[in-house]
Short mmCIF file of C-alpha atoms in Angstrom, two decimals:
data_model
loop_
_atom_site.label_atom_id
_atom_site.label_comp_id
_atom_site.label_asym_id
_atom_site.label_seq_id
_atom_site.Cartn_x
_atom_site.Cartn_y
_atom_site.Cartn_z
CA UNK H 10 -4.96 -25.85 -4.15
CA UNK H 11 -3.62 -27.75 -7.13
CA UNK H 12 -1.21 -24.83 -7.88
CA UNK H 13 0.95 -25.35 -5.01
CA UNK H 14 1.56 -28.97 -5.85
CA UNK H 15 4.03 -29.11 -8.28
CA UNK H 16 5.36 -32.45 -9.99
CA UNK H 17 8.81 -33.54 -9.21
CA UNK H 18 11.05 -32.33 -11.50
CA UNK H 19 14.36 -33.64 -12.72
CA UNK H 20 17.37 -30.79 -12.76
CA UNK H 21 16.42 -30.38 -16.85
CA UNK H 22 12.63 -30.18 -15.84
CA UNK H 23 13.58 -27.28 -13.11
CA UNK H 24 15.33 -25.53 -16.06
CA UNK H 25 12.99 -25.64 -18.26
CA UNK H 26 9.76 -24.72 -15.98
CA UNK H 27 12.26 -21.72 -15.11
CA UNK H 28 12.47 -20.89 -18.80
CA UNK H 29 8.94 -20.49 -18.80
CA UNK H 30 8.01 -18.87 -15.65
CA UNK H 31 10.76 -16.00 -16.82
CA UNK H 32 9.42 -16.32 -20.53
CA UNK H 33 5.98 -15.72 -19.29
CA UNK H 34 7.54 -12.48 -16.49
CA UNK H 35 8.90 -10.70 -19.48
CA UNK H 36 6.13 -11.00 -21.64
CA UNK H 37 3.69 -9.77 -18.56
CA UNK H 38 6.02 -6.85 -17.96
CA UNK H 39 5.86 -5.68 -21.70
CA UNK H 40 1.83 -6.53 -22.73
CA UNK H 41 -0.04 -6.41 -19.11
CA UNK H 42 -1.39 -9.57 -18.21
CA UNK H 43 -4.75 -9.32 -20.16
CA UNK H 44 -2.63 -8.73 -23.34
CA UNK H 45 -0.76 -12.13 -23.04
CA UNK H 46 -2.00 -15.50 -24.07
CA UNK H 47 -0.66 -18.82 -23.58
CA UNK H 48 0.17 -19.25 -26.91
CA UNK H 49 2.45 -15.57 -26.74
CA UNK H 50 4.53 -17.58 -23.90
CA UNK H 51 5.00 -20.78 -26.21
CA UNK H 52 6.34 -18.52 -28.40
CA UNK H 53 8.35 -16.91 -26.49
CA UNK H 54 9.84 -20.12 -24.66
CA UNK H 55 9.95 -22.28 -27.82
CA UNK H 56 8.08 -24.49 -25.72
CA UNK H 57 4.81 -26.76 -26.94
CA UNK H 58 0.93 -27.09 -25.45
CA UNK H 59 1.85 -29.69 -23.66
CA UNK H 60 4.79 -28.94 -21.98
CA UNK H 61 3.63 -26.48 -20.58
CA UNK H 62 0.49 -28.37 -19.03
CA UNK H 63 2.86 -30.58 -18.05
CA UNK H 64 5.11 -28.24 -15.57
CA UNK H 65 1.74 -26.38 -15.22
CA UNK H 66 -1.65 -28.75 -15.13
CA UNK H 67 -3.41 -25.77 -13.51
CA UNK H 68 -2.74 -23.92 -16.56
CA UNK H 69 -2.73 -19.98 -16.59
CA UNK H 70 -3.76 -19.77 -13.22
CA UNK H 71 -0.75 -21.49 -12.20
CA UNK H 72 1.66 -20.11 -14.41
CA UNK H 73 0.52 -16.50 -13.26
CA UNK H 74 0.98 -17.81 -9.70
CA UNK H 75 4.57 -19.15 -10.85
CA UNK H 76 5.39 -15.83 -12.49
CA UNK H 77 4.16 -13.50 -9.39
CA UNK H 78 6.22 -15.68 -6.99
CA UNK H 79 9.42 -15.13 -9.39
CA UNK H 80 8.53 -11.14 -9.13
CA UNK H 81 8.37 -11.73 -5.36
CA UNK H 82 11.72 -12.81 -5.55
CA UNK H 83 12.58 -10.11 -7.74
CA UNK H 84 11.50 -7.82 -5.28
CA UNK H 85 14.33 -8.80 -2.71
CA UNK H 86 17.15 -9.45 -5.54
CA UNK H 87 16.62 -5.61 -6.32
CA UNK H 88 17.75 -4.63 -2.94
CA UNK H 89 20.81 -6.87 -3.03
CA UNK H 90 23.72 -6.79 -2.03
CA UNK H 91 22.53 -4.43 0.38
CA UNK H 92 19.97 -6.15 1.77
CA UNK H 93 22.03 -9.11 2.62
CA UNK H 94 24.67 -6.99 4.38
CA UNK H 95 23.35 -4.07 6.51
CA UNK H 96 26.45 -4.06 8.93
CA UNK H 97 27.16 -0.34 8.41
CA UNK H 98 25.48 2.81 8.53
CA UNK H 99 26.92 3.29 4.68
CA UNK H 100 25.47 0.13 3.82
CA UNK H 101 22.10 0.94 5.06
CA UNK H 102 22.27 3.97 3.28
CA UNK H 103 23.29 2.20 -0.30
CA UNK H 104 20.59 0.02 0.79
CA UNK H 105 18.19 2.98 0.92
CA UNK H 106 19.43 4.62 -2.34
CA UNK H 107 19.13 1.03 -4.17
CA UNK H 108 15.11 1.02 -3.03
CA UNK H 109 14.41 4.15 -3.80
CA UNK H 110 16.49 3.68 -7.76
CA UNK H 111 14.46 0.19 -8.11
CA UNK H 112 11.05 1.97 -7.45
CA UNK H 113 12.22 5.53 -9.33
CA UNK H 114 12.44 2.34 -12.42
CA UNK H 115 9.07 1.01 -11.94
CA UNK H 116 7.30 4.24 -11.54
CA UNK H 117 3.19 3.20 -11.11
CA UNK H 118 3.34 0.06 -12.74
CA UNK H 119 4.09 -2.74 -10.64
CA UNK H 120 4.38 -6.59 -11.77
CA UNK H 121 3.64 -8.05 -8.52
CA UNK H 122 0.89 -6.03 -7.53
CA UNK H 123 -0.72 -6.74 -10.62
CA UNK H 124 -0.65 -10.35 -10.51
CA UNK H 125 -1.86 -10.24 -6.91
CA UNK H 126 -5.06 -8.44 -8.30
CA UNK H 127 -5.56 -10.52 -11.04
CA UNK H 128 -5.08 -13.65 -8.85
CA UNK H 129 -7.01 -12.36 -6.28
CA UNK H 130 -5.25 -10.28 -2.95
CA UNK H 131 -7.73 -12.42 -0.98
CA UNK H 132 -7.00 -16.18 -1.78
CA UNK H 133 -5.08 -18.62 -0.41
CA UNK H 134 -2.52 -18.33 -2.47
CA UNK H 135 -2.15 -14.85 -3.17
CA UNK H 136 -1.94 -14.27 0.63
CA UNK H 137 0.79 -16.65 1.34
CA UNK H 138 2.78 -15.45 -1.07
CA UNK H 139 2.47 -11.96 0.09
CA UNK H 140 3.21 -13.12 3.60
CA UNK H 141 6.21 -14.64 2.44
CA UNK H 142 7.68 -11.79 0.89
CA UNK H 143 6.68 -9.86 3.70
CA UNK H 144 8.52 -12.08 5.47
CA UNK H 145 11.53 -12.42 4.43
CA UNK H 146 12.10 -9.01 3.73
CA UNK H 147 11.21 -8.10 7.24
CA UNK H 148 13.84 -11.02 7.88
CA UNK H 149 16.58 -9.05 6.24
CA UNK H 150 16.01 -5.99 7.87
CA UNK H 151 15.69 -7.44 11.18
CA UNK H 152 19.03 -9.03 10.95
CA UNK H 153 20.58 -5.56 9.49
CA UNK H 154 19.46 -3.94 12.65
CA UNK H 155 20.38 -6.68 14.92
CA UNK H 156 24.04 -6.06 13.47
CA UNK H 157 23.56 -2.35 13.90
CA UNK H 158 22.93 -3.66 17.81
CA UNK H 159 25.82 -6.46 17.90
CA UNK H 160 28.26 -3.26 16.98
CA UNK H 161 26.76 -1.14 20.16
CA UNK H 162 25.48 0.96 17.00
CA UNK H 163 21.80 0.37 17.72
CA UNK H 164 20.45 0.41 21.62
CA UNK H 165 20.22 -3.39 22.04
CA UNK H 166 16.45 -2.71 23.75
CA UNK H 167 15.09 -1.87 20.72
CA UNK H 168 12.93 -4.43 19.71
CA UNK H 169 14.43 -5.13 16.01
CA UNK H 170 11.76 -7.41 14.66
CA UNK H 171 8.72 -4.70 15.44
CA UNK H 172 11.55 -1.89 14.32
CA UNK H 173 11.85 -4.38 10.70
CA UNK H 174 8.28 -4.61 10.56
CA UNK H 175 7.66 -0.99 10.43
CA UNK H 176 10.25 -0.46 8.61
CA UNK H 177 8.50 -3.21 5.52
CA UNK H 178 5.23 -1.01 6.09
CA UNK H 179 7.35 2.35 5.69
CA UNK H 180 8.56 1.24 2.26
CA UNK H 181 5.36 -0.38 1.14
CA UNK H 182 3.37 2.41 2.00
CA UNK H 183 5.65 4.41 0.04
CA UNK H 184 5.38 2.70 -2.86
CA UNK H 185 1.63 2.34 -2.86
CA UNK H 186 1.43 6.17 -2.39
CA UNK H 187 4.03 6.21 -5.12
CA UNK H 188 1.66 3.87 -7.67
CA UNK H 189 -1.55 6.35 -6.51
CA UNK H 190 0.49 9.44 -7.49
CA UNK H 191 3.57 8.64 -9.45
CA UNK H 192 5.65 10.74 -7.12
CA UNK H 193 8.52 9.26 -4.83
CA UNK H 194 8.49 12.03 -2.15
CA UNK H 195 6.71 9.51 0.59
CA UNK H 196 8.85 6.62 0.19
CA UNK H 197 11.90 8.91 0.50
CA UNK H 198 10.12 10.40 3.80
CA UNK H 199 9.67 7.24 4.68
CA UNK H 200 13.29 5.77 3.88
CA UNK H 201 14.97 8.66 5.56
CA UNK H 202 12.54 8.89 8.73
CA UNK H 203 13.08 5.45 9.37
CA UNK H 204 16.76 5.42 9.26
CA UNK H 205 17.17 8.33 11.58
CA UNK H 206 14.54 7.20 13.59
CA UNK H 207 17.63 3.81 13.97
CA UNK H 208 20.29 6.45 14.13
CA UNK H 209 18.62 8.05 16.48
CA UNK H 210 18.25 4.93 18.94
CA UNK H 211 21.80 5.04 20.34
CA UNK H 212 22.57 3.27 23.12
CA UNK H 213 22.26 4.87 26.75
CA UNK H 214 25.56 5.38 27.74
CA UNK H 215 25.04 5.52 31.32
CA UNK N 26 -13.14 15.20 -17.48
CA UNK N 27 -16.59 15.51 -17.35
CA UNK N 28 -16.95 14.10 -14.05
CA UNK N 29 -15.46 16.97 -12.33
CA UNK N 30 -17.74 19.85 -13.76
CA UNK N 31 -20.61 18.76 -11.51
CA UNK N 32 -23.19 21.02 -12.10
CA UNK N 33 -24.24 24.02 -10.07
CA UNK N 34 -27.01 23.05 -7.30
CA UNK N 35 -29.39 24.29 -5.21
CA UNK N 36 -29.38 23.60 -1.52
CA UNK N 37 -32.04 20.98 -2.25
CA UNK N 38 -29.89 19.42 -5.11
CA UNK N 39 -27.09 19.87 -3.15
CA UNK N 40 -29.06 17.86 -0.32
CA UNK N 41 -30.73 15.15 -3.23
CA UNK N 42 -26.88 14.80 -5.14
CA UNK N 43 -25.62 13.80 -0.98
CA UNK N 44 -28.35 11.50 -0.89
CA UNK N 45 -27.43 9.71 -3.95
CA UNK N 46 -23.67 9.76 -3.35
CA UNK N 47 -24.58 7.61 0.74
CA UNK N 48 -27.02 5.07 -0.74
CA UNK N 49 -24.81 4.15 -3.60
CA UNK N 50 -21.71 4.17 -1.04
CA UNK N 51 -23.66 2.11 1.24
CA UNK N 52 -24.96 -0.36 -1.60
CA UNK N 53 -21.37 -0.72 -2.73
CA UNK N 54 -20.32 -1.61 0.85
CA UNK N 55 -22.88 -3.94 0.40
CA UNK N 56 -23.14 -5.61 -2.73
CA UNK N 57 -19.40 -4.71 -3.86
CA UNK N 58 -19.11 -2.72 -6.96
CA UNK N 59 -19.88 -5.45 -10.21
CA UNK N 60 -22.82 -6.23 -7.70
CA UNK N 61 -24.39 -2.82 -7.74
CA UNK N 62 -26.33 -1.35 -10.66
CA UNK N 63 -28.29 1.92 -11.30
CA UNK N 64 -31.24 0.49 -10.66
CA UNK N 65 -30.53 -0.84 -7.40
CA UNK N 66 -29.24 2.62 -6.48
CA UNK N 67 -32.06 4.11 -7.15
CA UNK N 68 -34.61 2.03 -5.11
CA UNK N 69 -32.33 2.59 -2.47
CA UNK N 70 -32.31 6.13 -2.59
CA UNK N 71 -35.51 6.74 -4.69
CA UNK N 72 -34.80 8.68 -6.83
CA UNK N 73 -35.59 8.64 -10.58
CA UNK N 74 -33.31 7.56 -14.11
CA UNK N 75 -33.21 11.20 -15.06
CA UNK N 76 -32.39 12.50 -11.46
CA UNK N 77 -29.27 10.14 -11.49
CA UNK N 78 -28.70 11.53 -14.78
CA UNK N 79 -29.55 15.10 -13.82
CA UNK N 80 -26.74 14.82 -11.07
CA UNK N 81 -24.43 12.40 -12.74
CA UNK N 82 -24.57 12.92 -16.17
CA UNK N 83 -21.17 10.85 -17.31
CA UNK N 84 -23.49 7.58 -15.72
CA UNK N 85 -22.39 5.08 -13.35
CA UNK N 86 -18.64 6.19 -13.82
CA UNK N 87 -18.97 9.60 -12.28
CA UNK N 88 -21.55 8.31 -9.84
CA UNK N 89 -18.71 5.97 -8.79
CA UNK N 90 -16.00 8.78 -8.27
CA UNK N 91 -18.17 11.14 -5.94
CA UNK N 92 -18.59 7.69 -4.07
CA UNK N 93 -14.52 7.75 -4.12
CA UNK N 94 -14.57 11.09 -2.94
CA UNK N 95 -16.73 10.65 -0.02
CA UNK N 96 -14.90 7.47 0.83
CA UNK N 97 -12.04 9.42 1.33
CA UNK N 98 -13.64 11.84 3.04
CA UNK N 99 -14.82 9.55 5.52
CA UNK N 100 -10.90 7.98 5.94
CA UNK N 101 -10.61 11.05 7.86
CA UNK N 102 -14.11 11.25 9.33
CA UNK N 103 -13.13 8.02 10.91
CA UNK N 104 -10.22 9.51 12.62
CA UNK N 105 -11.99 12.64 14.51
CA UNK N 106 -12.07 13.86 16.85
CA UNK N 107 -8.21 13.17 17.23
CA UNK N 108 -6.99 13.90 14.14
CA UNK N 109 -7.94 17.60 14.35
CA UNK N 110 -6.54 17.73 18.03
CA UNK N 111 -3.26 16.47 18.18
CA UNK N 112 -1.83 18.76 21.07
CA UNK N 113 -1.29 16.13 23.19
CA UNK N 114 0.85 12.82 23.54
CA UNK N 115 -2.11 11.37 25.12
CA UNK N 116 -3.82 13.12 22.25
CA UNK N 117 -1.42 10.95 19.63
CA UNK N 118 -2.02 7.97 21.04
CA UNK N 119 -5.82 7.85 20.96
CA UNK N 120 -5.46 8.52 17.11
CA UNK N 121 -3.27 5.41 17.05
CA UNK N 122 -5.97 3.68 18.95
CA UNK N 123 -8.49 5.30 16.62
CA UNK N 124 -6.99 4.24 13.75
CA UNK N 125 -5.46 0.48 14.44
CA UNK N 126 -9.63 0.06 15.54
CA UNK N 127 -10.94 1.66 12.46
CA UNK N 128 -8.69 -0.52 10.19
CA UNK N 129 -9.20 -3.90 12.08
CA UNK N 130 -13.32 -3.12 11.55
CA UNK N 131 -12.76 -2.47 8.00
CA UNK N 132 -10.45 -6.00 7.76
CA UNK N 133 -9.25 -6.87 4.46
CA UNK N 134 -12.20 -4.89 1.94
CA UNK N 135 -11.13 -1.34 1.53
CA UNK N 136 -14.00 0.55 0.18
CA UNK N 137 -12.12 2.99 -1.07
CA UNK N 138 -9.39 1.05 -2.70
CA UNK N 139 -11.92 -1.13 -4.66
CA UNK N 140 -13.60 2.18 -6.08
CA UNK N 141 -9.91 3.99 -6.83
CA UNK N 142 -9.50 0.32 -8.62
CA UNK N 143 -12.44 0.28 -10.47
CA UNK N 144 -12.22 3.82 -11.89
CA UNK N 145 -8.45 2.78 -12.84
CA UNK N 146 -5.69 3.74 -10.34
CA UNK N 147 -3.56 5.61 -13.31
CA UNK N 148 -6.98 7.67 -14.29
CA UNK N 149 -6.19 11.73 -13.70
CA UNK N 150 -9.53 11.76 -11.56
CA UNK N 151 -8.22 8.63 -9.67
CA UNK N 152 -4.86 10.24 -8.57
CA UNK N 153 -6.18 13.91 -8.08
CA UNK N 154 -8.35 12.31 -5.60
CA UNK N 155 -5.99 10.14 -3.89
CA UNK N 156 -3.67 12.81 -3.91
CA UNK N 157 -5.95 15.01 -2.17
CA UNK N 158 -6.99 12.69 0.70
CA UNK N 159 -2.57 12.26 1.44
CA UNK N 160 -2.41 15.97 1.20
CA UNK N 161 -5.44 16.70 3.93
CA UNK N 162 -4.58 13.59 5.91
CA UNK N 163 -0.59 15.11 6.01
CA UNK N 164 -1.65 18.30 6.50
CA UNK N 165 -3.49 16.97 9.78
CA UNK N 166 -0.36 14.84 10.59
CA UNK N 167 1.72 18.28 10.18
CA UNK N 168 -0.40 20.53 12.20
CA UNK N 169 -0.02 17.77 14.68
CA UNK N 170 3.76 17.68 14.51
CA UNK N 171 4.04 21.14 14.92
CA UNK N 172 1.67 21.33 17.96
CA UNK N 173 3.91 19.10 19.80
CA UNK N 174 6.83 22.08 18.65
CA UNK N 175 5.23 25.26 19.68
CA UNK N 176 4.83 23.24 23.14
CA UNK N 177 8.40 22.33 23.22
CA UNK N 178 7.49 18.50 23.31
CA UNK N 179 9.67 18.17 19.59
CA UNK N 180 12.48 19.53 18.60
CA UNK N 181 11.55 22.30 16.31
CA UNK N 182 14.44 21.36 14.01
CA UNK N 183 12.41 18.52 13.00
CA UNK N 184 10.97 18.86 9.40
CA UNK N 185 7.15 18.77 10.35
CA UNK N 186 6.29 18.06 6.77
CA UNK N 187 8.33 15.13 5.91
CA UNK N 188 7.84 13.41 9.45
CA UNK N 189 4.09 13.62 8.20
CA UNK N 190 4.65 12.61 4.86
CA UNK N 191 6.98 9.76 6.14
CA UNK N 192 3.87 8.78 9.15
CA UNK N 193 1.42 8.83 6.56
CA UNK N 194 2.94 6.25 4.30
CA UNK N 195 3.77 3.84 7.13
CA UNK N 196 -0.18 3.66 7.55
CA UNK N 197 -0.67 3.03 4.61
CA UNK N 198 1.89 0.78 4.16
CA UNK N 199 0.47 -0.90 7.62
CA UNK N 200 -2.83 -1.17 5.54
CA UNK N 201 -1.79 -2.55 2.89
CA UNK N 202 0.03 -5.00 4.34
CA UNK N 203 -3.19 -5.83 6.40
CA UNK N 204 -5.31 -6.44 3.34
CA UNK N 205 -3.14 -8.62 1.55
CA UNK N 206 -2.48 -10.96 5.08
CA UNK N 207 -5.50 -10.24 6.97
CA UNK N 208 -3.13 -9.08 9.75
CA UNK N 209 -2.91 -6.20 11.65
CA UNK N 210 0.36 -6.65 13.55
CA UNK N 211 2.51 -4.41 10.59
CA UNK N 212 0.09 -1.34 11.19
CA UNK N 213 0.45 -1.44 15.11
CA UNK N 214 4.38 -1.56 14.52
CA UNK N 215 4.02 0.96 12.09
CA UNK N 216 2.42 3.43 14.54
CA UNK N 217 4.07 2.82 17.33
CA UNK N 218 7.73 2.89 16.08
CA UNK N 219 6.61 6.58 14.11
CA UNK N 220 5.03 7.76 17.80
CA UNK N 221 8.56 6.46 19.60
CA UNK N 222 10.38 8.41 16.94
CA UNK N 223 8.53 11.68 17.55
CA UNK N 224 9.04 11.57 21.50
CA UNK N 225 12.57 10.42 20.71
CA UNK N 226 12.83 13.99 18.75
CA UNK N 227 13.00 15.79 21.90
CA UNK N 228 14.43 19.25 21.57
CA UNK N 229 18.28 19.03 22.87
CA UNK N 230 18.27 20.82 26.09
CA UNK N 231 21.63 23.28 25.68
#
């Protein structure tokens, strides 16, 4: 797929494609994404026609895919610097109060999601940058918990890569119930159940 | 809304109204939703214009949210006998079983979540109904939960009703997760980690 092959760029070119992808992220988060045109992103970049085809021949397409991997990102820089340093019980907590605060902001509308509809949940491209996220985020949390085990916090059986990855679903199903109904009280059940379900998995002292 | 004051029926237009709600539901399945018109909803279920209209008379738009509502309705369908008869860990894990099978038929197309799409997730009819199928399927969950109390298998300390809440959003969080990767790994991890935690919540023997 052509939007996954991206010219190289010198360090000027990088800035300036960056200008536009965040440009173009602001502009979706205030009009929708039907509501904004190229032409509302040249604007907003000071950028011309042809720059833009230049840092994105695919053309909207592209740039949407652009923008939805920046809100990806997003996504994890939200949670940081929690996410990056899970060594504590308090930390996983702040961690927890940070998701919860980022999501409470958001309420039913969320960036990402909608660019993964409009691009399509199913394609290519859409799906690898979901896994991605996924990914890394499950990533993070493995590593937290892998800490928690390191201290003799956590029982070092637990298997902390399946314990991450139902730990991504907990959250994600809480904020998908949370889009449905515009109330947090799942992904707070979720949050909370999860964490004492870790707190919970002390090792045997035998 | 007009799509909630369905009018008052008769047995038989109780029975005819049912009959128009499975074919379209099955068409959709089908066809998908843009694919499916009136017309092709009503060979399928011959019936006439003005029946459709005598049953649905806000049109295609309230014909598509009693499909919603009996797509919901058949989320939990899909998991009986278990869900109804959770007295047992045995019990627990054949709903697991029931539903990891249920979502790997269904694979990345959600029925359900193209319709709650379609109507428009924000819509009031949209969320009462989505809010309704959490509330019966957490209910289930809770009645579950407490089951596994009265027969001193969980400590009866544990809040039934947020465990639920907090087991309900990591399957949907596991589903979700499915349809935008394709993979069902997330909802089996999911599952199992919210079935350790519940036999981890053993009451504390004094």
């Amino acid at each position: 797929m052509a939007a996954t092959r991206a010219p190289r760029l010198t360090t000027k070119g990088q800035a300036t494609r960056r200008r536009i992808v965040e440009g173009a992220a602001e502009e979706i988060r205030e009009r929708g994404i039907a509501g904004t045109t190229l032409d509302d992103i040249r604007a907003r970049t000071a950028t011309s026609k042809s720059q833009i085809f230049h840092y994105f021949p695919g053309g909207k397409e592209e740039l949407l895919l652009a923008v939805a991997a920046r809100e990806a990102e997003r996504v994890l820089e939200d949670q940081e610097p929690h996410l990056s340093n899970l060594d504590t019980w308090s930390a996983w907590q702040s961690w927890r109060d940070a998701v919860v605060a980022r999501y409470e902001r958001q309420g039913i509308n969320c960036p990402l999601g909608m660019l993964i509809t409009e691009l399509g949940r199913a394609t290519p491209a859409a799906q690898a940058l979901t896994s991605q996220l996924i990914g890394q985020w499950q990533a993070a949390l493995r590593t937290g918990i892998q800490r928690l085990q390191d201290t003799g916090e956590v029982d070092p059986q637990l298997d902390a890569d399946r314990t991450a990855a139902a730990l991504v679903a907990a959250v994600q199903g809480g904020v998908t119930i949370l889009m449905s109904t515009g109330r947090l009280n799942h992904l707070e059940a979720a949050l909370d159940t999860s964490l004492t379900f870790l707190r919970t998995a002390a090792p045997n002292v035998g």
